[in-house]
Short mmCIF file of C-alpha atoms and ligand atoms in Angstrom, two decimals:
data_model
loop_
_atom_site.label_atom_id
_atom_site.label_comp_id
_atom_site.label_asym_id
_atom_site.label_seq_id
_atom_site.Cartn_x
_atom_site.Cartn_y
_atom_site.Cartn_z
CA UNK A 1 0.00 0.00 0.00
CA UNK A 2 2.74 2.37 0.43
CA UNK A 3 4.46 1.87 -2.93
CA UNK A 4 4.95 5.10 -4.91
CA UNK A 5 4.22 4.49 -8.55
CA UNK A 6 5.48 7.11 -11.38
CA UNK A 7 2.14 7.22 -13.25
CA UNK A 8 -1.62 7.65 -13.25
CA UNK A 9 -2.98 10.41 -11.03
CA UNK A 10 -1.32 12.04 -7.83
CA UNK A 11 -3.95 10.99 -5.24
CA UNK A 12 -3.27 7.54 -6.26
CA UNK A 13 0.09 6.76 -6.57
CA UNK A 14 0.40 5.94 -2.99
CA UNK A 15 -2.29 2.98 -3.40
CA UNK A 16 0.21 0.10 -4.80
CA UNK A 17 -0.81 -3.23 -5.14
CA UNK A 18 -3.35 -4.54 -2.26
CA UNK A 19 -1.92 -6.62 -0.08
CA UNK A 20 -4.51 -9.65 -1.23
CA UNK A 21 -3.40 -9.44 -4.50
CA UNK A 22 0.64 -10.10 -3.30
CA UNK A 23 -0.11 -12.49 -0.48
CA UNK A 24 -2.32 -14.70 -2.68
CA UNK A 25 0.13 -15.27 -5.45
CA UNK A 26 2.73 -15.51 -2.71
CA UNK A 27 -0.03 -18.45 -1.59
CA UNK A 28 -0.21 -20.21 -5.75
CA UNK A 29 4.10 -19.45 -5.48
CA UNK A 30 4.76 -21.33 -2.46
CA UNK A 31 1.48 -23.93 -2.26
CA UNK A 32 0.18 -22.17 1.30
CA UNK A 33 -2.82 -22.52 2.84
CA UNK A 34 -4.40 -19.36 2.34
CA UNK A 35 -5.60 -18.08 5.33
CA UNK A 36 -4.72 -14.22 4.03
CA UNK A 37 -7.95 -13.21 2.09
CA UNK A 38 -11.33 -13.72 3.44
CA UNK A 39 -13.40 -15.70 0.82
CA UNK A 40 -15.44 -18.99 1.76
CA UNK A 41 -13.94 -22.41 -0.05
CA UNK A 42 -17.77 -23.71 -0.24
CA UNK A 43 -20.64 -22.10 -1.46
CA UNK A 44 -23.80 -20.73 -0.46
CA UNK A 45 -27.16 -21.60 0.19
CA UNK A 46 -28.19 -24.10 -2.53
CA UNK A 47 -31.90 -22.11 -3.00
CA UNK A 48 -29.86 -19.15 -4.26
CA UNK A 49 -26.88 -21.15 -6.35
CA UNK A 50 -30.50 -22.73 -8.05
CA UNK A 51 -32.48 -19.30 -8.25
CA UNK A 52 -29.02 -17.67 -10.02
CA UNK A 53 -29.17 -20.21 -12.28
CA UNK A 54 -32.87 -20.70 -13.17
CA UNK A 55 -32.45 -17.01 -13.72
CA UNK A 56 -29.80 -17.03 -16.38
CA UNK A 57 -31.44 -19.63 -18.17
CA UNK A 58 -34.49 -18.22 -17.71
CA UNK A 59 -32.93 -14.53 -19.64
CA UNK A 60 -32.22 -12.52 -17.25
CA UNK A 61 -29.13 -11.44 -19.10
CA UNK A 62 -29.48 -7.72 -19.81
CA UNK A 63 -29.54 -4.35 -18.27
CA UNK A 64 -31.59 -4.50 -15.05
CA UNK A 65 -33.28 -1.50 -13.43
CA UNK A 66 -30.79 1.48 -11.87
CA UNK A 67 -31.58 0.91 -8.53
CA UNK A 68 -32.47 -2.74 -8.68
CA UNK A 69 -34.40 -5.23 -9.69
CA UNK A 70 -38.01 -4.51 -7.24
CA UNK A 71 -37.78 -8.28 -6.28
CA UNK A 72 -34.41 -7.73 -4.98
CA UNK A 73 -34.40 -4.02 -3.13
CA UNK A 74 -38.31 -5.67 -1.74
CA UNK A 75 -36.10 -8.25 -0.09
CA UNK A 76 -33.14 -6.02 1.38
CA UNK A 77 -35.87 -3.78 2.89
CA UNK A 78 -37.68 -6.86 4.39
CA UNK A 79 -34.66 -8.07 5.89
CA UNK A 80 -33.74 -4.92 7.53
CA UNK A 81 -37.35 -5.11 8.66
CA UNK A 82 -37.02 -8.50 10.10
CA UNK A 83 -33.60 -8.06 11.59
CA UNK A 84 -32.90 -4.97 12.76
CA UNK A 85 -37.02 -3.11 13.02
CA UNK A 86 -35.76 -1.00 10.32
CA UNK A 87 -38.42 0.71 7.66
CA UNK A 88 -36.60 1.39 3.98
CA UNK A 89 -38.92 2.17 0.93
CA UNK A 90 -37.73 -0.39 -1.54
CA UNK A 91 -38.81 2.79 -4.03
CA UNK A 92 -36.38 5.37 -3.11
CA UNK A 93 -34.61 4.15 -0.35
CA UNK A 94 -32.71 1.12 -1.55
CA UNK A 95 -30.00 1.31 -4.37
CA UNK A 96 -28.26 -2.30 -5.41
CA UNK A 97 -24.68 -1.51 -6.06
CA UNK A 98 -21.70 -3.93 -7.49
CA UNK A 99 -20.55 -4.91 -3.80
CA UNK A 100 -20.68 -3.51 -0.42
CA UNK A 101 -17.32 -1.60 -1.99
CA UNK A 102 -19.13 0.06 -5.05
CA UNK A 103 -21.51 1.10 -2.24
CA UNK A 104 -19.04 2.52 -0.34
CA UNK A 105 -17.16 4.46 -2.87
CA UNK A 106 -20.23 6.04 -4.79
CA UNK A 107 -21.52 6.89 -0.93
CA UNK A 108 -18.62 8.58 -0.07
CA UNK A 109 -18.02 10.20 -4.09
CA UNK A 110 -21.40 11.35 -3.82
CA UNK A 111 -21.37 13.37 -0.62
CA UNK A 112 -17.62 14.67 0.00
CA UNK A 113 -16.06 17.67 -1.80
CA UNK A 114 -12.37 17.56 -2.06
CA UNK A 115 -11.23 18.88 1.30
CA UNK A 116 -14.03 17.27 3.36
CA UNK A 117 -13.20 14.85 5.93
CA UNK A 118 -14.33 11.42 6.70
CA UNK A 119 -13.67 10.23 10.37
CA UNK A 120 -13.06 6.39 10.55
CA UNK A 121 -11.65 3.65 12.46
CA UNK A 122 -8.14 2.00 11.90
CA UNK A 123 -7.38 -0.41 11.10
CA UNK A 124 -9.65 -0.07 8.05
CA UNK A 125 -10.74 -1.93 5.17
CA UNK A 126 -8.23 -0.84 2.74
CA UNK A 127 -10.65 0.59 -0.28
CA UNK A 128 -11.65 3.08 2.44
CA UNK A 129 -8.58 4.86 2.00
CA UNK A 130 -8.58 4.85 -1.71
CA UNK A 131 -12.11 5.77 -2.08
CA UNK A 132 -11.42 8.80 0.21
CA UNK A 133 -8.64 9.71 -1.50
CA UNK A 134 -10.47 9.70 -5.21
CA UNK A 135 -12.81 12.03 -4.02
CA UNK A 136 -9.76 14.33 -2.73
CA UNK A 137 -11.12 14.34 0.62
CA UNK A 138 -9.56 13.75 3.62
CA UNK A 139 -9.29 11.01 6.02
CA UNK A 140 -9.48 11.02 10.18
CA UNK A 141 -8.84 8.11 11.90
CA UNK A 142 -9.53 6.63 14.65
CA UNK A 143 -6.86 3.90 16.25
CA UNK A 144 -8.18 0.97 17.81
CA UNK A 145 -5.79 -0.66 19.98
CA UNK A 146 -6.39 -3.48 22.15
CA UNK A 147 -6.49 -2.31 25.64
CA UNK A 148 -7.12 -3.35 29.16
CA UNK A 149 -10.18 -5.14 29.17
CA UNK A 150 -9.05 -7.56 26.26
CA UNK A 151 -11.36 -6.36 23.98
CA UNK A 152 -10.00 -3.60 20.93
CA UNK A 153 -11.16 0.13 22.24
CA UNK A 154 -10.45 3.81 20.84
CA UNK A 155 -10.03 6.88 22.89
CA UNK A 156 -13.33 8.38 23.14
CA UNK A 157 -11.27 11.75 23.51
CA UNK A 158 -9.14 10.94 20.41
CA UNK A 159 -12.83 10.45 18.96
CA UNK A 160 -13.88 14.00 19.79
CA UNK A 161 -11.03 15.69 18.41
CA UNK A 162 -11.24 13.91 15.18
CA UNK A 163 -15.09 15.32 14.46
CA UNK A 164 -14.10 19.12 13.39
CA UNK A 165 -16.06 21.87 10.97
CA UNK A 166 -15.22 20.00 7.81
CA UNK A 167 -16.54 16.63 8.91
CA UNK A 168 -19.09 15.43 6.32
CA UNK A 169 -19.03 11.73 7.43
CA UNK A 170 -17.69 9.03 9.44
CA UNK A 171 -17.71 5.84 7.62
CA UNK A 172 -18.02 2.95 10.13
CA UNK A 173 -17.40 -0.49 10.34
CA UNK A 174 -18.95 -3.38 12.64
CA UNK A 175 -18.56 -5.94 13.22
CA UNK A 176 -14.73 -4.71 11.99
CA UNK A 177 -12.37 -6.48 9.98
CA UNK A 178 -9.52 -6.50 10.26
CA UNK A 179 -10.05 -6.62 14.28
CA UNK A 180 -13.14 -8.85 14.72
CA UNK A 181 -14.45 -5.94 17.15
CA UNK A 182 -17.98 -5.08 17.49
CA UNK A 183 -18.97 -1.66 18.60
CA UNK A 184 -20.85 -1.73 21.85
CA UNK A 185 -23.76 0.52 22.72
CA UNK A 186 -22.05 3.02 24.43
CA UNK A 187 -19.16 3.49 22.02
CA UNK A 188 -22.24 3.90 19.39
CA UNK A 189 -24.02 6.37 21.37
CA UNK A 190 -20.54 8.45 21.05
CA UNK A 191 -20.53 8.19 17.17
CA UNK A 192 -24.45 9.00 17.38
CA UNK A 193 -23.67 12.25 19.28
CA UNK A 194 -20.73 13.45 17.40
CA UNK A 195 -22.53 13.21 14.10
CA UNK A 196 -25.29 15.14 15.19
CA UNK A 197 -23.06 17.52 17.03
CA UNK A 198 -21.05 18.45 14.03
CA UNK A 199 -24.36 17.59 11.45
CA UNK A 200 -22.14 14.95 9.66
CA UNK A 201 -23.75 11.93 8.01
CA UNK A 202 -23.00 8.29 8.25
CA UNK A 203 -21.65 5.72 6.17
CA UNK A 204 -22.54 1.81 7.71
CA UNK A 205 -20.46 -0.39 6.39
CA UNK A 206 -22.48 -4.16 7.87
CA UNK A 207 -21.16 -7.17 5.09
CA UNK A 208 -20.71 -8.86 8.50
CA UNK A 209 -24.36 -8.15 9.97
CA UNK A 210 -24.67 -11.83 10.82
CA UNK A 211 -21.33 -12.65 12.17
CA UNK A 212 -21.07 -10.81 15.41
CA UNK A 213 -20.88 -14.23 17.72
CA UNK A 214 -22.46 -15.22 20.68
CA UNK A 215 -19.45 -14.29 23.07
CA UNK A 216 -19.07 -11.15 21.79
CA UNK A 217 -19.09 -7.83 24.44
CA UNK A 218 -21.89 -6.73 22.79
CA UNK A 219 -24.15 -7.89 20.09
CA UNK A 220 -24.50 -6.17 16.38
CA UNK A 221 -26.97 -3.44 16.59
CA UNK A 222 -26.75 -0.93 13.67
CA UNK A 223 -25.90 2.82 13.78
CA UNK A 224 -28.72 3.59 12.27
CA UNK A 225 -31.20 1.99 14.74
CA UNK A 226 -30.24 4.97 17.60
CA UNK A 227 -32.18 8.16 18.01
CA UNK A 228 -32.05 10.69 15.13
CA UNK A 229 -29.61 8.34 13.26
CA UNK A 230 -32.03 7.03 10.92
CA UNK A 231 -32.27 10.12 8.37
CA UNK A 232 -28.09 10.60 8.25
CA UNK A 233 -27.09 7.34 8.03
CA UNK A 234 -26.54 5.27 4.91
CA UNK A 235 -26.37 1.55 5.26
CA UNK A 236 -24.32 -0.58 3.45
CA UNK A 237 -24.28 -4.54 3.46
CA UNK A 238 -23.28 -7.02 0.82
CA UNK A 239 -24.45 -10.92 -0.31
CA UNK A 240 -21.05 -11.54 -0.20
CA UNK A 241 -20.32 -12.45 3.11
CA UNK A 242 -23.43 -13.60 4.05
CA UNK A 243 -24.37 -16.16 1.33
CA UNK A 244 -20.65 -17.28 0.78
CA UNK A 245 -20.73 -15.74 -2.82
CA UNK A 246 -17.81 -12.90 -2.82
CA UNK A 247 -17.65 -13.28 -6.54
CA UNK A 248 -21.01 -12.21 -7.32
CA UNK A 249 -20.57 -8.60 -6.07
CA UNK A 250 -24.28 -7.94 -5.15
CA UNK A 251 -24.62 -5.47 -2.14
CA UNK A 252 -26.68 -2.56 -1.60
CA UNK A 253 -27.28 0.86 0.22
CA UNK A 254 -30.64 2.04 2.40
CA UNK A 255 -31.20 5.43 3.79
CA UNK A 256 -33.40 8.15 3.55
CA UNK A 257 -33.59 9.11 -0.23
CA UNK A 258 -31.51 12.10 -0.52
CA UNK A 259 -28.56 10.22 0.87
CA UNK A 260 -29.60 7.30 -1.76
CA UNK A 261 -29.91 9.70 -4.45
CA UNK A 262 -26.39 10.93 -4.16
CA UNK A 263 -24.32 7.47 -4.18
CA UNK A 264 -26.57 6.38 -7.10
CA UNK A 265 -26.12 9.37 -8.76
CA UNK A 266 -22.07 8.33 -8.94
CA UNK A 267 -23.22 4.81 -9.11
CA UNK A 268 -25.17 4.71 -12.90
CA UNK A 269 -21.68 6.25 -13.86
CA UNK A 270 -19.01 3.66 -11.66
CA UNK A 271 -20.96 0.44 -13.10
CA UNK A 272 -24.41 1.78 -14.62
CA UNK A 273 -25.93 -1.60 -13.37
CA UNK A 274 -24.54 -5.04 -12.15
CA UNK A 275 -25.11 -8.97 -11.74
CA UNK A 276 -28.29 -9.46 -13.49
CA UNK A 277 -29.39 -12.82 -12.61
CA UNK A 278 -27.52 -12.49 -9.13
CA UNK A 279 -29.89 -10.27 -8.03
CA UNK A 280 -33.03 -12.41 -7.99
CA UNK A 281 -30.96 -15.17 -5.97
CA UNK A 282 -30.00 -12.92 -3.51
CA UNK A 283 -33.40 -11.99 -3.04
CA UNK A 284 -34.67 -15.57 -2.16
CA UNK A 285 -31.38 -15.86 -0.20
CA UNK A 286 -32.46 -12.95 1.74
CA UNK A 287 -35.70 -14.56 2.32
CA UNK A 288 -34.26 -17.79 4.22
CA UNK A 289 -35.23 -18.75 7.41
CA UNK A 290 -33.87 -17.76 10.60
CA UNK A 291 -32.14 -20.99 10.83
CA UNK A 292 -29.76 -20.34 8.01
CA UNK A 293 -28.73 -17.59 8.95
CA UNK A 294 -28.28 -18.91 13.00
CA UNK A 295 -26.24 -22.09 11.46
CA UNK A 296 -24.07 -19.77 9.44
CA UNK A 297 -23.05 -17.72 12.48
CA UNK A 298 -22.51 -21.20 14.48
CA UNK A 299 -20.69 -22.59 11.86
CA UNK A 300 -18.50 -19.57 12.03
CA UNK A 301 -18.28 -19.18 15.63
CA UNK A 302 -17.10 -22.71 15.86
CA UNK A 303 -14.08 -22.38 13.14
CA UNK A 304 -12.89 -19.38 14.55
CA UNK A 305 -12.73 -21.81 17.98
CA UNK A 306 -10.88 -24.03 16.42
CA UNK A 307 -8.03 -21.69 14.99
CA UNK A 308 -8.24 -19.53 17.74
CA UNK A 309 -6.83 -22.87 19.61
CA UNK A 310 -4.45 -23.80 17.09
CA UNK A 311 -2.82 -20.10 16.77
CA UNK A 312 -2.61 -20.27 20.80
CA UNK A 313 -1.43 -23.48 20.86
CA UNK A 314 1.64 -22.33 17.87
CA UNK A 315 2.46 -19.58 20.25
CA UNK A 316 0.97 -16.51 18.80
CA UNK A 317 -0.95 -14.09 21.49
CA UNK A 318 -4.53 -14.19 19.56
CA UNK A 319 -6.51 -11.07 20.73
CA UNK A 320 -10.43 -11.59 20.82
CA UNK A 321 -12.68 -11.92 17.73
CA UNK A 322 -15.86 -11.38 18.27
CA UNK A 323 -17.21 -11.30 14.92
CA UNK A 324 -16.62 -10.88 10.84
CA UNK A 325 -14.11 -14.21 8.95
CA UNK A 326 -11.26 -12.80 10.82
CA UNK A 327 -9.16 -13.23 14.16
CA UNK A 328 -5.92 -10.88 14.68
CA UNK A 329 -3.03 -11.72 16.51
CA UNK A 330 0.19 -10.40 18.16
CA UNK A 331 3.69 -11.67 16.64
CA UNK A 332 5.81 -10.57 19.71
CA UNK A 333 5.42 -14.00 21.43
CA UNK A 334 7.06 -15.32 18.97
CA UNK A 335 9.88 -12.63 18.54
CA UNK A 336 8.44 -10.84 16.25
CA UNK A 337 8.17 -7.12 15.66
CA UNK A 338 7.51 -6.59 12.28
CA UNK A 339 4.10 -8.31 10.59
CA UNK A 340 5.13 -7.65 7.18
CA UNK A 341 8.07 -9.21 7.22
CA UNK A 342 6.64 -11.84 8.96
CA UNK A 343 4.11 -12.48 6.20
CA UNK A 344 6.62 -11.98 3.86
CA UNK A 345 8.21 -15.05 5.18
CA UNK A 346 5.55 -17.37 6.65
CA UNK A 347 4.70 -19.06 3.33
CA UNK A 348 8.12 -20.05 2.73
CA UNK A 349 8.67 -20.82 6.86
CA UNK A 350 5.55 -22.99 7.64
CA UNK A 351 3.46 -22.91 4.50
CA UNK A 352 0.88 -20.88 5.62
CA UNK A 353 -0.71 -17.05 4.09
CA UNK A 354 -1.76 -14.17 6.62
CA UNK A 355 -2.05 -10.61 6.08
CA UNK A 356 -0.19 -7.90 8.35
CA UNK A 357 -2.79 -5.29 9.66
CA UNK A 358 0.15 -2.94 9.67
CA UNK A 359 -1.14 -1.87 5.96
CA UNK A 360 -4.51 -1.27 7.42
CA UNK A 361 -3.62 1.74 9.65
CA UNK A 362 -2.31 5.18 8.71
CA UNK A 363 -0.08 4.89 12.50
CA UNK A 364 1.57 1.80 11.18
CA UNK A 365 3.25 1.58 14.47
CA UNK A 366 0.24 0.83 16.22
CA UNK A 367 -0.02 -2.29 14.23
CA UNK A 368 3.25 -3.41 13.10
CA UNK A 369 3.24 -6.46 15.45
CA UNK A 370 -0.29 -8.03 14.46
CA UNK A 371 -0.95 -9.80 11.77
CA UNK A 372 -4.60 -11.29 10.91
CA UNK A 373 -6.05 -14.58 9.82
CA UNK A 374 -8.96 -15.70 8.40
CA UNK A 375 -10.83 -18.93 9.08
CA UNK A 376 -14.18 -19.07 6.65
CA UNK A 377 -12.34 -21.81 5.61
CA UNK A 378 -13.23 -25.58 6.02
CA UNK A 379 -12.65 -27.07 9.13
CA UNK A 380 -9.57 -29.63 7.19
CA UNK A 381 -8.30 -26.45 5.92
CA UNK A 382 -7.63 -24.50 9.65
CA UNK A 383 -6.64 -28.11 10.90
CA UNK A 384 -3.74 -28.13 8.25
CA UNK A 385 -2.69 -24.75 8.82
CA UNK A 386 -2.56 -25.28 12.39
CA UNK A 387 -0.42 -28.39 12.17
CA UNK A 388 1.90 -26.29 9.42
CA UNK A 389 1.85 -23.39 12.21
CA UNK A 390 2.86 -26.16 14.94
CA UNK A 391 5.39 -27.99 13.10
C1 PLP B 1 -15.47 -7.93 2.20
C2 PLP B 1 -15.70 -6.56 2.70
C3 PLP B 1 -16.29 -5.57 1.90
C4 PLP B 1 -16.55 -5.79 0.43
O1 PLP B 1 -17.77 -6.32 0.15
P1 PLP B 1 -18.13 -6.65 -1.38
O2 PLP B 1 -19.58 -6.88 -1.31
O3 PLP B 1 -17.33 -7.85 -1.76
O4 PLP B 1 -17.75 -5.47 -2.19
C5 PLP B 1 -16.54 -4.33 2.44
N1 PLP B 1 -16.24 -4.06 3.71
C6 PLP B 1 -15.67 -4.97 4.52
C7 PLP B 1 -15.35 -4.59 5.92
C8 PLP B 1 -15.37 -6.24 4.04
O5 PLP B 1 -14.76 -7.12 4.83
#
């Protein structure tokens, strides 16, 4: 992330290749395990793999609608009904964009002028940081750093200072990846205040909705559910991670409609339209029982168990994941200090792919000695990086 290239536009040359891109071909090099990037080895709910196909058969080839197919933004507003008690107009309030990322990048393209300034959280997903920097605004974190209870915190002070006149949005993430942390209630009820304090909007980014686990401090409640947060927030999830299917780049944004009408206004230009006969599957998948969705988080919950044990057992100091694919830990046990070298060299070492959360973070110090791993993996594939990690 830090490479400086000689071409293409100033406010990108210091976005080099993402880290995924290096760490899996470091993973085809060497023949790792591939615990680096977090896509699912199996796939999704078999009433979606058969409604994406029925569809494509069936013609659904072309163009869909701007904002959606109505089956589809019907669904996302139903979920958020049954989920979270939240009321979205599928007409007007619900935009289907290519990913939880497209989302995210026409949201913040359609409200910042250059020189605005989007608070977040580090460590952060890493097109954050791009997509702020294509609009030319400016970005604000946030560090969170592990701290005395266990459990990842921020300075609620270091929050305060970071909301100023030329905030137009903070752009959060929870359940958070890279840490696994899930905002509590009271840390919430900060970001609630401060945007109303300083009038700035907010950008939800949920693609892990359904993976804050049962031992977490707090369970997922979105930003948008808290008093006068409704009408400034824009909320942003993603089939993706939910239904196993990170190829088919079907997520979607909800909010009241002027905050709607701005990402999709940058939207019909970034991709026009996207996934044809994805989006009627992820409508039915969006439609499953409870069950599927309670299995998914078990299933989950139980495979972050069992590398959470293995990773302790090989030494590492795993910090607590309480949701998202992904579990972070600290190198130093081991004598290290520096994650990216340690990635660098853990294929070749023990066979094995993580990512350092160093490139997540504008303080790099803060994270230079953690380095994350994901286990939406099958259970035989955690049990053979463990024994790799062990060996
Ligand atoms: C995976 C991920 C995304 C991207 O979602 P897509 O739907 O694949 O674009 C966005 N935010 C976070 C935090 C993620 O982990």
């Amino acid at each position: 992330m830090t490479t400086a290239y000689e071409v293409g536009v100033q406010r990108m040359r210091p976005f080099g290749t993402t880290i995924f891109a290096e760490m899996s071909a470091l993973a085809v090099r060497t023949g790792a395990v591939n615990l680096g990037q977090g896509f699912p080895d199996t796939d999704g709910p078999p009433e979606m793999l058969a409604a994406a196909a029925e569809a494509l058969r069936g013609g659904q080839n072309q163009y869909p609608p701007g904002p959606g197919i109505p089956a589809l933004r019907a669904a996302v507003a139903a979920h958020q009904r049954r989920f979270w008690g939240l009321e979205y107009d599928p007409d007007g309030e619900v935009l289907v964009t290519a990913g939880a990322t497209e989302a995210i990048a026409a949201a913040i393209l359609g409200l910042c002028e250059a020189g605005d300034e989007v608070v977040c959280f580090e460590p952060y997903y890493d097109s954050y940081a791009a997509s702020i920097a294509l609009a030319g605004a400016v970005r604000k974190p946030v560090t969170l750093r592990p701290g005395a209870s266990g459990w990842y915190e921020f300075d609620p002070d270091a929050l305060r200072a970071a909301f100023g006149p030329r905030t137009k949005l903070v752009l959060l993430n929870s359940p958070h990846n890279p840490t696994g942390k899930v905002f509590t209630p009271a840390e919430l009820a900060l970001v609630a205040e401060l945007c109303q304090e300083h009038g700035a909007y907010a950008v939800t980014d949920e693609v892990y909705e359904h993976l804050a686990f049962t031992d977490a401090a707090a369970p997922h409640i979105p930003l948008a559910t808290l008093p006068g947060m409704r009408d400034r927030t824009l909320r942003i999830s993603s089939a993706g991670k939910t239904f196993s299917c990170t190829g088919w780049k079907i997520g979607w944004a909800s909010g009241p409609a002027h905050l709607v009408t701005a990402a999709m206004r940058v939207k019909q230009f970034l991709t026009y339209v996207n996934g044809a006969p994805f989006q009627p599957a992820v409508a039915v998948a969006l439609g499953l029982p409870d069950s599927y969705y309670e299995e998914f988080r078990a299933g989950l919950q139980q495979r972050r168990d069992q590398l959470v044990a293995g990773l302790s057992a090989a030494g590492f100091g795993v910090l607590p994941s309480e949701g998202t694919y992904f579990v972070t830990t600290d190198i130093t046990p081991l004598g290290g200090t520096d994650g990216m070298a340690f990635c660098r060299t853990l294929p070749e070492r023990s066979g094995v792919v993580a990512v350092p959360t160093e490139v997540f973070y504008d303080d790099t110090a803060a994270g230079q000695h953690l380095v994350r791993f994901a286990f939406c993996k099958r259970p035989e594939v955690i049990e053979e990086a463990v024994r790799r990690l062990s060996s």
